[in-house]
CSV table of C-alpha atoms and ligand atoms in Angstrom, one decimal:
chain,number,residue,atom,x,y,z
A,1,MET,CA,-19.9,12.4,-43.1
A,2,GLU,CA,-18.1,12.9,-46.4
A,3,ALA,CA,-19.1,15.5,-48.9
A,4,LYS,CA,-19.4,13.1,-51.7
A,5,LYS,CA,-22.2,11.2,-50.0
A,6,ARG,CA,-24.4,14.3,-50.0
A,7,GLY,CA,-27.2,14.4,-52.4
A,8,SER,CA,-27.1,10.6,-52.8
A,9,PHE,CA,-30.9,10.1,-52.6
A,10,THR,CA,-32.2,9.5,-56.1
A,11,GLY,CA,-35.4,11.5,-56.4
A,12,SER,CA,-38.3,11.7,-54.1
A,13,ILE,CA,-39.0,8.0,-53.6
A,14,GLY,CA,-35.5,7.3,-52.3
A,15,PHE,CA,-35.7,10.2,-49.8
A,16,VAL,CA,-39.1,9.4,-48.6
A,17,LEU,CA,-38.3,5.7,-48.1
A,18,ALA,CA,-35.1,6.5,-46.1
A,19,ALA,CA,-36.8,9.1,-43.9
A,20,ALA,CA,-39.8,6.7,-43.4
A,21,GLY,CA,-37.4,4.0,-42.4
A,22,SER,CA,-36.3,6.2,-39.5
A,23,ALA,CA,-39.8,7.4,-38.7
A,24,VAL,CA,-41.7,4.1,-38.8
A,25,GLY,CA,-40.7,1.9,-35.9
A,26,LEU,CA,-41.6,1.0,-32.3
A,27,GLY,CA,-43.1,4.5,-31.9
A,28,ASN,CA,-45.9,3.6,-34.3
A,29,ILE,CA,-46.5,0.0,-33.3
A,30,TRP,CA,-45.6,-0.2,-29.7
A,31,ARG,CA,-46.0,3.4,-28.3
A,32,PHE,CA,-48.9,4.9,-30.2
A,33,PRO,CA,-51.5,2.2,-29.3
A,34,TYR,CA,-50.7,2.3,-25.6
A,35,LEU,CA,-50.9,6.0,-25.4
A,36,ALA,CA,-54.2,6.1,-27.4
A,37,ALA,CA,-55.6,3.5,-25.0
A,38,LYS,CA,-54.4,5.4,-21.9
A,39,TYR,CA,-55.4,9.0,-23.0
A,40,GLY,CA,-59.0,8.5,-23.9
A,41,GLY,CA,-58.8,6.8,-27.4
A,42,GLY,CA,-60.7,9.1,-29.9
A,43,ILE,CA,-59.7,12.3,-28.2
A,44,PHE,CA,-56.0,11.3,-28.3
A,45,LEU,CA,-56.3,10.3,-32.0
A,46,LEU,CA,-58.0,13.6,-32.9
A,47,VAL,CA,-55.4,15.8,-31.1
A,48,TYR,CA,-52.6,13.7,-32.6
A,49,LEU,CA,-54.0,14.2,-36.1
A,50,ILE,CA,-54.4,17.9,-35.7
A,51,LEU,CA,-50.8,18.2,-34.3
A,52,ALA,CA,-49.4,16.1,-37.2
A,53,VAL,CA,-50.8,18.3,-39.9
A,54,THR,CA,-49.9,21.6,-38.2
A,55,LEU,CA,-46.9,21.3,-35.9
A,56,GLY,CA,-45.6,18.1,-37.4
A,57,PHE,CA,-45.8,19.4,-40.9
A,58,THR,CA,-44.1,22.7,-39.9
A,59,LEU,CA,-41.2,21.2,-38.0
A,60,MET,CA,-40.5,18.5,-40.6
A,61,THR,CA,-40.5,21.0,-43.4
A,62,THR,CA,-38.2,23.3,-41.4
A,63,GLU,CA,-35.7,20.6,-40.5
A,64,ILE,CA,-35.5,19.1,-44.0
A,65,ALA,CA,-35.2,22.6,-45.5
A,66,ILE,CA,-32.4,23.6,-43.1
A,67,GLY,CA,-30.6,20.4,-43.9
A,68,ARG,CA,-30.9,20.8,-47.6
A,69,LYS,CA,-30.0,24.5,-47.5
A,70,THR,CA,-26.9,24.1,-45.4
A,71,GLY,CA,-25.9,20.6,-46.6
A,72,LYS,CA,-24.9,19.9,-43.0
A,73,SER,CA,-26.0,17.8,-40.1
A,74,ALA,CA,-27.8,19.3,-37.0
A,75,ILE,CA,-25.0,20.9,-35.0
A,76,GLU,CA,-23.1,22.4,-38.0
A,77,ALA,CA,-26.4,23.4,-39.6
A,78,TYR,CA,-27.6,25.5,-36.7
A,79,ARG,CA,-24.2,27.0,-36.3
A,80,ALA,CA,-24.1,27.8,-40.0
A,81,LEU,CA,-27.4,29.7,-39.7
A,82,ASP,CA,-26.5,31.6,-36.5
A,83,LYS,CA,-23.5,31.0,-34.3
A,84,ARG,CA,-25.4,31.9,-31.2
A,85,PHE,CA,-27.7,28.9,-31.8
A,86,SER,CA,-25.2,26.1,-32.0
A,87,PHE,CA,-26.3,25.1,-28.5
A,88,LEU,CA,-29.6,24.1,-30.1
A,89,GLY,CA,-27.7,21.5,-32.1
A,90,TYR,CA,-26.2,20.1,-28.9
A,91,LEU,CA,-29.5,20.0,-27.2
A,92,ALA,CA,-31.0,18.2,-30.1
A,93,ALA,CA,-28.1,15.7,-30.1
A,94,LEU,CA,-28.9,14.8,-26.5
A,95,VAL,CA,-32.3,13.4,-27.5
A,96,PRO,CA,-31.1,10.2,-29.2
A,97,VAL,CA,-28.7,9.6,-26.4
A,98,ILE,CA,-31.7,9.3,-24.1
A,99,ILE,CA,-33.9,7.5,-26.5
A,100,PHE,CA,-31.5,4.9,-27.9
A,101,PRO,CA,-30.8,2.9,-24.8
A,102,TYR,CA,-34.4,2.3,-23.8
A,103,TYR,CA,-35.4,1.9,-27.4
A,104,CYS,CA,-33.1,-1.1,-27.4
A,105,VAL,CA,-34.7,-2.5,-24.3
A,106,ILE,CA,-38.1,-2.6,-26.2
A,107,GLY,CA,-36.3,-3.9,-29.2
A,108,GLY,CA,-35.0,-6.7,-27.0
A,109,TRP,CA,-38.5,-7.6,-25.9
A,110,VAL,CA,-39.5,-7.8,-29.6
A,111,MET,CA,-36.6,-10.3,-30.2
A,112,LYS,CA,-37.7,-12.3,-27.2
A,113,TYR,CA,-41.3,-12.6,-28.5
A,114,LEU,CA,-40.1,-13.5,-32.0
A,115,THR,CA,-38.1,-16.3,-30.4
A,116,VAL,CA,-41.0,-17.4,-28.3
A,117,PHE,CA,-43.3,-17.7,-31.3
A,118,ILE,CA,-40.7,-19.4,-33.5
A,119,THR,CA,-40.1,-22.0,-30.8
A,120,GLY,CA,-43.8,-22.8,-30.5
A,121,GLY,CA,-44.5,-20.8,-27.4
A,122,ALA,CA,-47.6,-19.0,-28.7
A,123,GLN,CA,-49.7,-20.6,-26.0
A,124,ALA,CA,-47.4,-19.8,-23.1
A,125,SER,CA,-47.0,-16.2,-24.3
A,126,ALA,CA,-50.8,-15.7,-24.2
A,127,GLN,CA,-51.0,-16.7,-20.5
A,128,THR,CA,-51.7,-13.9,-18.0
A,129,GLY,CA,-48.5,-12.8,-16.3
A,130,PHE,CA,-46.1,-14.1,-19.0
A,131,PHE,CA,-45.0,-10.6,-19.9
A,132,GLU,CA,-44.8,-9.3,-16.4
A,133,ASP,CA,-42.8,-12.4,-15.3
A,134,PHE,CA,-40.4,-11.9,-18.3
A,135,ILE,CA,-39.6,-8.3,-17.7
A,136,ALA,CA,-39.2,-8.8,-14.0
A,137,MET,CA,-36.4,-11.3,-14.5
A,138,PRO,CA,-33.0,-9.8,-13.6
A,139,VAL,CA,-30.9,-11.4,-16.3
A,140,GLU,CA,-32.8,-12.5,-19.4
A,141,PRO,CA,-34.1,-9.2,-20.6
A,142,LEU,CA,-30.5,-7.8,-20.3
A,143,GLY,CA,-29.3,-10.5,-22.6
A,144,TRP,CA,-31.9,-9.5,-25.2
A,145,LEU,CA,-31.0,-5.9,-24.7
A,146,ALA,CA,-27.3,-6.7,-25.3
A,147,LEU,CA,-28.3,-8.7,-28.4
A,148,TYR,CA,-30.4,-5.9,-29.8
A,149,VAL,CA,-27.7,-3.2,-29.2
A,150,GLY,CA,-25.2,-5.6,-30.7
A,151,VAL,CA,-27.1,-6.2,-33.9
A,152,THR,CA,-27.7,-2.5,-34.3
A,153,ALA,CA,-24.1,-1.7,-33.7
A,154,LEU,CA,-22.9,-4.3,-36.2
A,155,VAL,CA,-25.1,-2.8,-38.9
A,156,VAL,CA,-23.9,0.7,-38.1
A,157,LEU,CA,-20.2,-0.4,-37.9
A,158,PHE,CA,-20.2,-2.3,-41.2
A,159,GLY,CA,-22.3,0.4,-42.9
A,160,VAL,CA,-24.8,-2.1,-44.2
A,161,GLU,CA,-27.7,0.1,-43.5
A,162,LYS,CA,-28.5,0.1,-47.2
A,163,GLY,CA,-28.9,-3.7,-47.0
A,164,VAL,CA,-31.2,-3.5,-44.0
A,165,GLU,CA,-33.1,-0.7,-45.7
A,166,LYS,CA,-33.5,-2.8,-48.8
A,167,VAL,CA,-34.9,-5.7,-46.8
A,168,SER,CA,-37.2,-3.5,-44.9
A,169,ARG,CA,-38.5,-1.9,-48.1
A,170,ILE,CA,-40.0,-5.3,-48.8
A,171,MET,CA,-40.9,-6.0,-45.2
A,172,MET,CA,-42.7,-2.7,-44.6
A,173,PRO,CA,-45.5,-3.2,-47.1
A,174,VAL,CA,-45.9,-6.8,-45.8
A,175,LEU,CA,-46.1,-5.3,-42.3
A,176,VAL,CA,-48.8,-2.9,-43.3
A,177,ILE,CA,-50.8,-5.8,-44.9
A,178,LEU,CA,-50.4,-8.1,-42.0
A,179,SER,CA,-51.3,-5.3,-39.6
A,180,ILE,CA,-54.5,-4.7,-41.5
A,181,VAL,CA,-55.4,-8.3,-41.4
A,182,ILE,CA,-54.7,-8.5,-37.7
A,183,ALA,CA,-56.7,-5.2,-37.2
A,184,VAL,CA,-59.7,-6.7,-39.1
A,185,TYR,CA,-59.5,-9.8,-36.9
A,186,SER,CA,-59.3,-7.7,-33.7
A,187,ILE,CA,-62.3,-5.6,-34.7
A,188,THR,CA,-64.4,-8.6,-35.3
A,189,LEU,CA,-63.7,-10.2,-31.9
A,190,PRO,CA,-66.8,-10.3,-29.7
A,191,GLY,CA,-66.9,-7.1,-27.6
A,192,ALA,CA,-64.4,-5.3,-29.7
A,193,LEU,CA,-66.8,-2.9,-31.2
A,194,GLU,CA,-66.9,-0.9,-28.0
A,195,GLY,CA,-63.2,-0.6,-28.4
A,196,VAL,CA,-63.5,0.6,-32.0
A,197,ARG,CA,-65.9,3.3,-30.7
A,198,TYR,CA,-63.5,4.2,-27.9
A,199,TYR,CA,-60.6,4.6,-30.4
A,200,LEU,CA,-62.5,6.5,-33.1
A,201,ILE,CA,-65.1,8.7,-31.4
A,202,PRO,CA,-63.6,11.5,-29.4
A,203,ASP,CA,-64.9,12.0,-25.9
A,204,PHE,CA,-64.3,15.6,-25.2
A,205,SER,CA,-64.8,15.2,-21.5
A,206,ARG,CA,-61.5,13.4,-21.5
A,207,PHE,CA,-59.6,16.2,-23.1
A,208,SER,CA,-56.8,17.6,-20.9
A,209,VAL,CA,-53.4,19.3,-21.3
A,210,THR,CA,-51.8,16.0,-20.5
A,211,THR,CA,-53.5,14.5,-23.5
A,212,VAL,CA,-52.0,17.3,-25.7
A,213,LEU,CA,-48.5,16.9,-24.2
A,214,ALA,CA,-48.6,13.1,-24.6
A,215,ALA,CA,-49.8,13.5,-28.2
A,216,MET,CA,-47.2,16.1,-29.0
A,217,GLY,CA,-44.4,14.1,-27.6
A,218,GLN,CA,-45.6,11.0,-29.5
A,219,MET,CA,-45.8,13.0,-32.7
A,220,PHE,CA,-42.1,14.2,-32.4
A,221,TYR,CA,-41.0,10.7,-31.4
A,222,SER,CA,-42.9,8.9,-34.2
A,223,MET,CA,-41.8,11.3,-36.9
A,224,SER,CA,-38.2,11.4,-35.7
A,225,LEU,CA,-38.5,15.2,-35.2
A,226,ALA,CA,-36.9,17.7,-32.7
A,227,MET,CA,-33.6,15.9,-32.6
A,228,GLY,CA,-31.9,17.0,-35.8
A,229,ILE,CA,-32.3,13.7,-37.6
A,230,MET,CA,-34.4,15.1,-40.4
A,231,ILE,CA,-31.8,17.9,-40.9
A,232,THR,CA,-29.2,15.2,-41.7
A,233,TYR,CA,-31.7,13.5,-44.1
A,234,GLY,CA,-32.4,16.8,-45.7
A,235,SER,CA,-28.7,17.4,-46.3
A,236,TYR,CA,-28.8,14.4,-48.6
A,237,MET,CA,-31.9,15.6,-50.5
A,238,LYS,CA,-31.6,16.9,-54.1
A,239,LYS,CA,-32.5,20.5,-54.8
A,240,ASP,CA,-35.2,19.4,-57.3
A,241,THR,CA,-36.9,16.8,-55.1
A,242,ASP,CA,-40.3,18.2,-54.1
A,243,LEU,CA,-39.8,18.9,-50.4
A,244,GLU,CA,-43.3,19.7,-49.5
A,245,LYS,CA,-44.8,16.6,-51.2
A,246,SER,CA,-42.1,14.4,-49.6
A,247,VAL,CA,-43.1,15.7,-46.1
A,248,GLY,CA,-46.7,14.9,-46.9
A,249,LYS,CA,-45.8,11.4,-47.9
A,250,ILE,CA,-43.7,10.7,-44.8
A,251,GLU,CA,-46.5,12.0,-42.6
A,252,ILE,CA,-49.2,9.9,-44.2
A,253,PHE,CA,-47.0,6.8,-44.1
A,254,ASP,CA,-46.1,7.3,-40.5
A,255,THR,CA,-49.5,8.3,-39.2
A,256,GLY,CA,-51.2,5.6,-41.3
A,257,ILE,CA,-49.2,2.8,-39.7
A,258,ALA,CA,-49.7,4.2,-36.2
A,259,PHE,CA,-53.5,4.4,-36.9
A,260,ILE,CA,-53.6,0.8,-38.0
A,261,ALA,CA,-51.5,-0.3,-35.0
A,262,GLY,CA,-54.1,1.3,-32.7
A,263,LEU,CA,-56.9,-0.5,-34.5
A,264,MET,CA,-55.0,-3.7,-34.0
A,265,VAL,CA,-54.5,-3.3,-30.2
A,266,VAL,CA,-57.2,-1.0,-28.7
A,267,PRO,CA,-60.3,-3.0,-29.8
A,268,ALA,CA,-58.6,-6.2,-28.7
A,269,VAL,CA,-58.1,-4.8,-25.2
A,270,PHE,CA,-61.9,-4.2,-25.0
A,271,ALA,CA,-62.6,-7.7,-26.4
A,272,LEU,CA,-60.2,-9.3,-23.9
A,273,SER,CA,-61.0,-7.2,-20.8
A,274,GLY,CA,-64.3,-5.5,-21.5
A,275,GLY,CA,-62.6,-2.1,-21.5
A,276,ASP,CA,-61.3,-2.4,-17.9
A,277,PRO,CA,-59.6,0.9,-17.2
A,278,LYS,CA,-56.7,-1.0,-15.6
A,279,ALA,CA,-56.1,-2.8,-18.9
A,280,LEU,CA,-56.3,0.4,-20.9
A,281,ASN,CA,-53.9,2.0,-18.5
A,282,GLN,CA,-51.3,-0.7,-18.7
A,283,GLY,CA,-48.7,1.4,-20.5
A,284,ALA,CA,-45.5,0.1,-22.1
A,285,GLY,CA,-46.5,-3.6,-22.0
A,286,LEU,CA,-49.9,-3.2,-23.7
A,287,MET,CA,-48.8,-4.6,-27.1
A,288,PHE,CA,-46.9,-7.5,-25.6
A,289,VAL,CA,-49.7,-8.5,-23.4
A,290,THR,CA,-52.6,-8.0,-25.8
A,291,LEU,CA,-51.3,-9.2,-29.2
A,292,PRO,CA,-50.1,-12.7,-28.1
A,293,LYS,CA,-53.6,-13.3,-26.8
A,294,VAL,CA,-55.1,-12.2,-30.1
A,295,PHE,CA,-52.7,-14.5,-32.0
A,296,TYR,CA,-53.5,-17.4,-29.8
A,297,ASN,CA,-57.2,-16.8,-30.2
A,298,MET,CA,-56.7,-16.5,-34.0
A,299,GLY,CA,-55.5,-20.1,-34.3
A,300,GLN,CA,-57.7,-21.5,-31.5
A,301,GLY,CA,-54.4,-23.0,-30.3
A,302,SER,CA,-53.5,-24.2,-33.8
A,303,PHE,CA,-50.5,-23.4,-35.8
A,304,LEU,CA,-52.0,-20.3,-37.4
A,305,GLY,CA,-51.4,-18.1,-34.3
A,306,THR,CA,-47.8,-19.2,-34.2
A,307,ILE,CA,-47.2,-18.2,-37.8
A,308,VAL,CA,-49.0,-14.9,-37.6
A,309,GLY,CA,-47.3,-14.1,-34.3
A,310,ALA,CA,-43.8,-15.0,-35.6
A,311,ALA,CA,-44.3,-13.1,-38.8
A,312,PHE,CA,-45.6,-10.1,-37.0
A,313,PHE,CA,-42.7,-9.8,-34.5
A,314,LEU,CA,-40.2,-10.4,-37.3
A,315,LEU,CA,-41.6,-7.5,-39.3
A,316,VAL,CA,-41.8,-5.3,-36.2
A,317,LEU,CA,-38.1,-6.1,-35.5
A,318,PHE,CA,-37.1,-4.8,-39.0
A,319,ALA,CA,-39.1,-1.7,-38.5
A,320,ALA,CA,-37.5,-1.2,-35.1
A,321,LEU,CA,-34.0,-1.8,-36.5
A,322,THR,CA,-34.2,0.8,-39.2
A,323,SER,CA,-35.2,3.3,-36.5
A,324,SER,CA,-32.6,2.3,-34.0
A,325,ILE,CA,-29.9,2.3,-36.7
A,326,SER,CA,-30.8,6.0,-37.5
A,327,LEU,CA,-30.6,6.8,-33.8
A,328,MET,CA,-27.3,5.1,-33.3
A,329,GLU,CA,-25.9,6.5,-36.5
A,330,THR,CA,-26.6,10.0,-35.2
A,331,ILE,CA,-24.9,9.4,-31.9
A,332,VAL,CA,-21.9,7.7,-33.6
A,333,SER,CA,-21.3,10.4,-36.2
A,334,PHE,CA,-21.7,13.1,-33.6
A,335,THR,CA,-19.4,11.7,-31.0
A,336,GLY,CA,-16.9,10.5,-33.7
A,337,ASP,CA,-16.7,13.9,-35.3
A,338,ARG,CA,-16.4,15.8,-32.0
A,339,LEU,CA,-13.9,13.5,-30.2
A,340,HIS,CA,-12.0,12.4,-33.4
A,341,TRP,CA,-12.7,8.8,-32.8
A,342,SER,CA,-12.5,6.2,-35.5
A,343,ARG,CA,-15.8,4.8,-36.6
A,344,LYS,CA,-15.0,1.5,-35.0
A,345,LYS,CA,-14.1,3.1,-31.7
A,346,ALA,CA,-17.1,5.3,-31.7
A,347,CYS,CA,-19.4,2.3,-32.5
A,348,LEU,CA,-17.9,0.2,-29.7
A,349,ILE,CA,-18.1,3.0,-27.1
A,350,VAL,CA,-21.6,4.1,-28.0
A,351,ALA,CA,-22.8,0.5,-27.9
A,352,LEU,CA,-21.3,-0.2,-24.5
A,353,VAL,CA,-22.4,3.1,-23.0
A,354,SER,CA,-25.9,2.7,-24.4
A,355,PHE,CA,-26.1,-0.8,-23.1
A,356,GLY,CA,-25.0,0.5,-19.7
A,357,ILE,CA,-27.7,3.3,-19.7
A,358,GLY,CA,-30.2,0.7,-20.9
A,359,ILE,CA,-29.6,-1.6,-17.9
A,360,PRO,CA,-31.6,0.4,-15.3
A,361,SER,CA,-34.5,0.9,-17.7
A,362,SER,CA,-34.6,-2.9,-18.1
A,363,LEU,CA,-34.2,-3.7,-14.4
A,364,GLY,CA,-36.8,-1.0,-13.5
A,365,TYR,CA,-39.4,-3.7,-14.0
A,366,GLY,CA,-37.7,-6.2,-11.8
A,367,PRO,CA,-35.0,-5.8,-9.2
A,368,LEU,CA,-35.1,-2.0,-9.4
A,369,ARG,CA,-38.8,-1.7,-9.3
A,370,PHE,CA,-38.6,0.3,-6.1
A,371,LEU,CA,-37.0,3.2,-8.0
A,372,GLN,CA,-39.8,5.3,-9.2
A,373,PRO,CA,-38.5,8.7,-10.4
A,374,LEU,CA,-41.5,11.1,-10.4
A,375,GLY,CA,-43.7,8.1,-10.1
A,376,PHE,CA,-42.5,6.6,-13.4
A,377,SER,CA,-40.8,3.3,-14.0
A,378,ILE,CA,-37.2,4.0,-15.0
A,379,LEU,CA,-37.9,3.3,-18.7
A,380,ASP,CA,-41.0,5.5,-18.7
A,381,PHE,CA,-39.0,8.2,-16.9
A,382,PHE,CA,-36.4,8.4,-19.8
A,383,ASP,CA,-39.2,8.2,-22.2
A,384,PHE,CA,-40.9,11.2,-20.4
A,385,LEU,CA,-37.7,13.1,-20.2
A,386,SER,CA,-37.0,12.9,-24.0
A,387,ASN,CA,-40.5,13.1,-25.4
A,388,SER,CA,-42.4,15.3,-22.9
A,389,VAL,CA,-39.6,17.6,-21.9
A,390,LEU,CA,-36.6,17.8,-24.2
A,391,MET,CA,-38.3,17.4,-27.5
A,392,PRO,CA,-40.9,20.1,-26.9
A,393,VAL,CA,-38.1,22.4,-25.7
A,394,VAL,CA,-36.0,21.7,-28.8
A,395,ALA,CA,-39.1,22.2,-31.0
A,396,LEU,CA,-40.0,25.5,-29.2
A,397,ILE,CA,-36.5,26.9,-29.6
A,398,THR,CA,-36.3,25.8,-33.3
A,399,CYS,CA,-39.6,27.6,-34.0
A,400,ILE,CA,-38.5,30.8,-32.3
A,401,PHE,CA,-35.1,30.6,-34.0
A,402,ILE,CA,-36.5,30.2,-37.5
A,403,ALA,CA,-39.4,32.6,-37.0
A,404,TYR,CA,-37.6,35.4,-35.3
A,405,PHE,CA,-33.9,35.1,-36.1
A,406,VAL,CA,-33.4,33.3,-39.4
A,407,GLY,CA,-36.7,34.4,-40.9
A,408,VAL,CA,-39.5,32.3,-42.3
A,409,LYS,CA,-38.4,33.3,-45.8
A,410,THR,CA,-35.2,31.3,-45.6
A,411,VAL,CA,-37.2,28.1,-45.2
A,412,ALA,CA,-39.9,29.1,-47.7
A,413,ASP,CA,-37.3,30.0,-50.3
A,414,GLU,CA,-35.7,26.6,-49.9
A,415,VAL,CA,-39.1,24.9,-50.3
A,416,ARG,CA,-39.7,26.9,-53.4
A,417,LEU,CA,-36.6,25.6,-55.0
A,418,SER,CA,-38.5,22.4,-55.8
A,419,SER,CA,-42.1,23.4,-55.9
A,420,LYS,CA,-44.7,26.1,-55.1
A,421,PHE,CA,-45.0,26.3,-51.3
A,422,ARG,CA,-48.7,25.4,-51.1
A,423,ARG,CA,-49.1,25.5,-47.3
A,424,GLU,CA,-46.9,28.6,-46.7
A,425,LYS,CA,-49.7,30.5,-44.9
A,426,LEU,CA,-50.3,27.6,-42.5
A,427,PHE,CA,-46.5,27.1,-42.0
A,428,THR,CA,-46.0,30.8,-41.2
A,429,VAL,CA,-48.9,31.0,-38.7
A,430,VAL,CA,-47.8,27.8,-36.9
A,431,ILE,CA,-44.1,28.6,-36.7
A,432,LYS,CA,-44.5,32.3,-35.7
A,433,TYR,CA,-47.5,32.1,-33.3
A,434,LEU,CA,-49.3,28.9,-32.8
A,435,ALA,CA,-46.4,26.6,-32.1
A,436,PRO,CA,-44.5,28.8,-29.6
A,437,ILE,CA,-47.6,29.8,-27.7
A,438,CYS,CA,-49.0,26.3,-27.5
A,439,ILE,CA,-45.8,24.7,-26.5
A,440,ILE,CA,-45.0,27.2,-23.8
A,441,LEU,CA,-48.5,26.9,-22.4
A,442,ILE,CA,-48.4,23.1,-22.4
A,443,LEU,CA,-45.0,22.9,-20.9
A,444,LEU,CA,-45.9,25.4,-18.2
A,445,SER,CA,-49.1,23.7,-17.2
A,446,SER,CA,-47.6,20.3,-17.1
A,447,VAL,CA,-44.7,21.5,-14.9
A,448,LEU,CA,-47.1,23.2,-12.6
A,449,ASP,CA,-49.2,20.1,-12.6
A,450,GLY,CA,-46.2,18.0,-11.8
A,451,LEU,CA,-45.4,20.3,-8.9
A,452,GLY,CA,-48.9,19.8,-7.7
A,453,MET,CA,-49.7,23.5,-8.1
A,454,ILE,CA,-52.6,23.1,-10.4
A,455,GLN,CA,-54.9,20.3,-11.3
A,456,ILE,CA,-55.3,19.4,-15.0
B,1,LIG,N1,-39.4,7.4,-35.1
B,1,LIG,C1,-39.0,6.2,-34.5
B,1,LIG,C2,-40.2,5.3,-34.1
B,1,LIG,O1,-41.3,5.7,-34.3
B,1,LIG,C3,-38.1,6.4,-33.3
B,1,LIG,C4,-37.1,7.4,-33.5
B,1,LIG,C5,-37.1,8.6,-32.9
B,1,LIG,C6,-36.1,7.2,-34.4
B,1,LIG,C7,-36.2,9.6,-33.1
B,1,LIG,C8,-35.1,8.1,-34.7
B,1,LIG,C9,-35.2,9.3,-34.0
B,1,LIG,O2,-40.0,4.3,-33.7
């Protein structure tokens, strides 16, 4: 990345919008609702919110501050602070390599649904089994995967991110409004109120370490943390842009959209299935199974459902693209720099390899269904590996590194360049004690649970 590009965000709004473009994506709209449905609704929401304002705030502040201070992207930034910790940069760089391929599989599903709605297939997509039949196909989902990777790669190759970002700046508010409309409709479906209750009122008997681990992984994923992306964004941030306020805005934006997405999906699951635990536990397919039924219901088979459905999937596609672009951009600039590849070569190789890694994730719902690493589908396994293992580990080491090697003051001073550090106390307690202890405990208990040594 050339030096002249640094500091190119004009003021706080430019920075916030760019970072939000990376943060808001399938994580909010596809992943958050199915996790909330699976992990007990209200209790998951509560744990998520607590984590977002403590650990999320702390990590995002840290990453942006490190980036702005060093003016470098992740690997160089960690090295610049302490040579011994350059491995942390590499570890963080591994995360997008795992996420990007399966992200594109889901992105492909979104493209498929957009096409189905545009071509008047709203009714067909609302039939039971439509989604399962689609993902079980050996070839078609791979075609969508290739198309999605291809579109992302073209944007990254031609450097037209700015164009896509501009479009999505208009699309994003429309997405929020449309989601609110859909959520209001979902809530008023007969039988949905039970679902609203399930989503909003925490049931403490459903609290478990797994809930916390799932919520924590989701928080990292949704806010694009623990993989060095925010360091790069921070390196473009002006010294006088209010860092702490920007973090707050990104968090509110990201969490707000996830919250609305949950309201759109979870009550509808209750309305359609009466809160059947099997429906709530559906996992990765939840949005694709539930929403078409909602859209179809909306229009009573008329044209309205088709329009709302097509608009929705188009908007989600843009939200997903801005995120996958930021994922691929990270991988391309990292491999390009390391291996001295031209941008074109790096884009091509990253696209091909990612497509290759994405294939098993896609086939894992069809021909490769018999492969169940640790009991997960292949896509869920990659998802688990990045969000529940690698990201917590990167977050843990980052906290220890900043708290005990670099010093909290370094980050605090950087924040103070642009404003008073209002939540410095909270920041210090979280990064020094709360975060390391909690992450270690959670990781340990989930590993022991995984090995069947304890029951959580
Ligand atoms: N935050 C994005 C989402 O919610 C996914 C993502 C993760 C993007 C990590 C970049 C880095 O969809």
